[in-house]
Amino acid sequence: MGNSSLADANAFKAAAVAGQVGIDPDAAQTVLKKIRTGKDTVEALLAGAGALAEKPKLGDNPVGRAMAAKFEQRAEGGNDSYAAALRNLLSQYEAAEQGIVTAMAKYHEIDQAAADPFRHA
């Protein structure tokens, strides 16, 4: 599973922390609300993901047992599992949320720094 979206979210967060990005807090509220709603939804799905780890009943034969074990492993947290995908998505939401919050905080600092040369002229 690719993590380019996570890398992008982390890059945005790093740019905000470095003061390279500022976002008007009033304009960002809608985006922040949507990010938090998505994050809450993913957290709820992740909380229920363990229920998927029940071994399906595919027959009492070698193939059925092997397939059931494979499905169980994928559901419960292997690298290609539903839970792993949800954890990756949650990390993306968290990085985006932290980046937006930081960029909102930096907005006024950046605005003041841009205006300072004109005030002292």
Coordinates of C-alpha atoms in Angstrom, one line a residue:
M1 CA 0.0 0.0 0.0
G2 CA 1.5 3.4 -1.0
N3 CA 2.0 6.1 1.5
S4 CA 2.3 9.1 -0.8
S5 CA -0.7 10.7 0.7
L6 CA 0.8 10.3 4.2
A7 CA 4.1 11.8 2.9
D8 CA 2.2 14.7 1.4
A9 CA 0.3 15.3 4.7
N10 CA 3.5 15.2 6.6
A11 CA 5.2 17.6 4.2
F12 CA 2.3 20.0 4.6
K13 CA 2.6 19.7 8.4
A14 CA 6.4 20.3 8.3
A15 CA 5.9 23.4 6.1
A16 CA 3.4 24.7 8.5
V17 CA 5.7 24.1 11.5
A18 CA 8.5 25.9 9.6
G19 CA 6.3 28.9 9.1
Q20 CA 6.2 28.4 5.3
V21 CA 2.4 28.1 5.3
G22 CA -0.3 30.1 6.9
I23 CA -4.0 29.7 6.6
D24 CA -6.7 32.2 7.6
P25 CA -8.3 30.5 10.6
D26 CA -11.8 31.6 9.5
A27 CA -11.4 30.2 6.0
A28 CA -9.9 26.9 7.3
Q29 CA -12.7 26.0 9.7
T30 CA -14.8 24.1 7.1
V31 CA -11.8 22.1 6.0
L32 CA -10.8 21.4 9.6
K33 CA -14.3 20.2 10.4
K34 CA -14.3 17.8 7.5
I35 CA -10.9 16.4 8.5
R36 CA -12.1 15.9 12.0
T37 CA -15.3 14.2 10.9
G38 CA -13.3 11.9 8.6
K39 CA -10.9 11.1 11.4
D40 CA -13.8 10.3 13.8
T41 CA -15.3 8.0 11.2
V42 CA -12.0 6.1 10.6
E43 CA -11.5 5.8 14.4
A44 CA -15.0 4.2 14.7
L45 CA -14.3 1.8 11.9
L46 CA -10.9 0.9 13.4
A47 CA -12.5 0.2 16.7
G48 CA -14.9 -2.3 15.1
A49 CA -12.3 -3.8 12.8
G50 CA -11.4 -6.5 15.3
A51 CA -14.8 -8.1 14.7
L52 CA -13.7 -8.9 11.2
A53 CA -11.0 -11.2 12.5
E54 CA -13.3 -14.1 13.1
K55 CA -12.3 -17.0 11.0
P56 CA -14.9 -17.6 8.3
K57 CA -16.4 -21.1 8.0
L58 CA -15.3 -22.3 4.6
G59 CA -15.3 -26.0 5.2
D60 CA -13.5 -28.6 7.2
N61 CA -10.9 -29.5 4.6
P62 CA -7.3 -28.3 4.0
V63 CA -8.2 -25.7 1.4
G64 CA -11.1 -24.3 3.5
R65 CA -8.9 -24.1 6.6
A66 CA -6.1 -22.5 4.7
M67 CA -8.4 -19.9 3.1
A68 CA -10.1 -19.2 6.5
A69 CA -6.8 -18.6 8.1
K70 CA -5.7 -16.2 5.3
F71 CA -8.9 -14.2 5.6
E72 CA -8.6 -14.0 9.4
Q73 CA -5.0 -12.8 9.1
R74 CA -5.8 -10.1 6.6
A75 CA -8.7 -8.8 8.7
E76 CA -6.8 -8.7 12.0
G77 CA -3.8 -6.6 11.1
G78 CA -1.4 -7.9 8.6
N79 CA 0.3 -5.4 6.3
D80 CA -2.4 -5.7 3.6
S81 CA -5.3 -5.8 6.2
Y82 CA -8.3 -3.6 6.5
A83 CA -7.1 -2.5 9.9
A84 CA -3.7 -1.5 8.4
A85 CA -5.4 0.5 5.7
L86 CA -7.5 2.3 8.3
R87 CA -4.4 3.0 10.5
N88 CA -2.7 4.5 7.5
L89 CA -5.7 6.6 6.7
L90 CA -6.0 7.8 10.3
S91 CA -2.3 8.8 10.2
Q92 CA -3.1 10.9 7.1
Y93 CA -6.0 12.6 8.8
E94 CA -3.9 13.3 11.9
A95 CA -1.0 14.8 9.9
A96 CA -3.5 16.9 7.9
E97 CA -5.3 18.1 11.0
Q98 CA -2.0 19.0 12.8
G99 CA -0.8 20.8 9.6
I100 CA -4.0 22.8 9.3
V101 CA -4.0 23.7 13.1
T102 CA -0.4 24.8 12.9
A103 CA -0.9 26.8 9.7
M104 CA -3.8 28.5 11.3
A105 CA -1.6 29.5 14.3
K106 CA 1.2 30.7 11.9
Y107 CA -1.2 32.8 9.8
H108 CA -1.1 35.8 12.1
E109 CA 2.7 35.5 12.6
I110 CA 3.3 35.5 8.9
D111 CA 0.9 38.4 8.4
Q112 CA 2.6 40.4 11.0
A113 CA 6.1 39.7 9.6
A114 CA 5.0 40.7 6.1
A115 CA 3.5 44.0 7.5
D116 CA 6.5 44.9 9.7
P117 CA 8.7 46.5 7.0
F118 CA 5.8 48.9 6.1
R119 CA 5.3 49.9 9.7
H120 CA 8.8 51.0 10.3
A121 CA 9.3 52.9 7.0

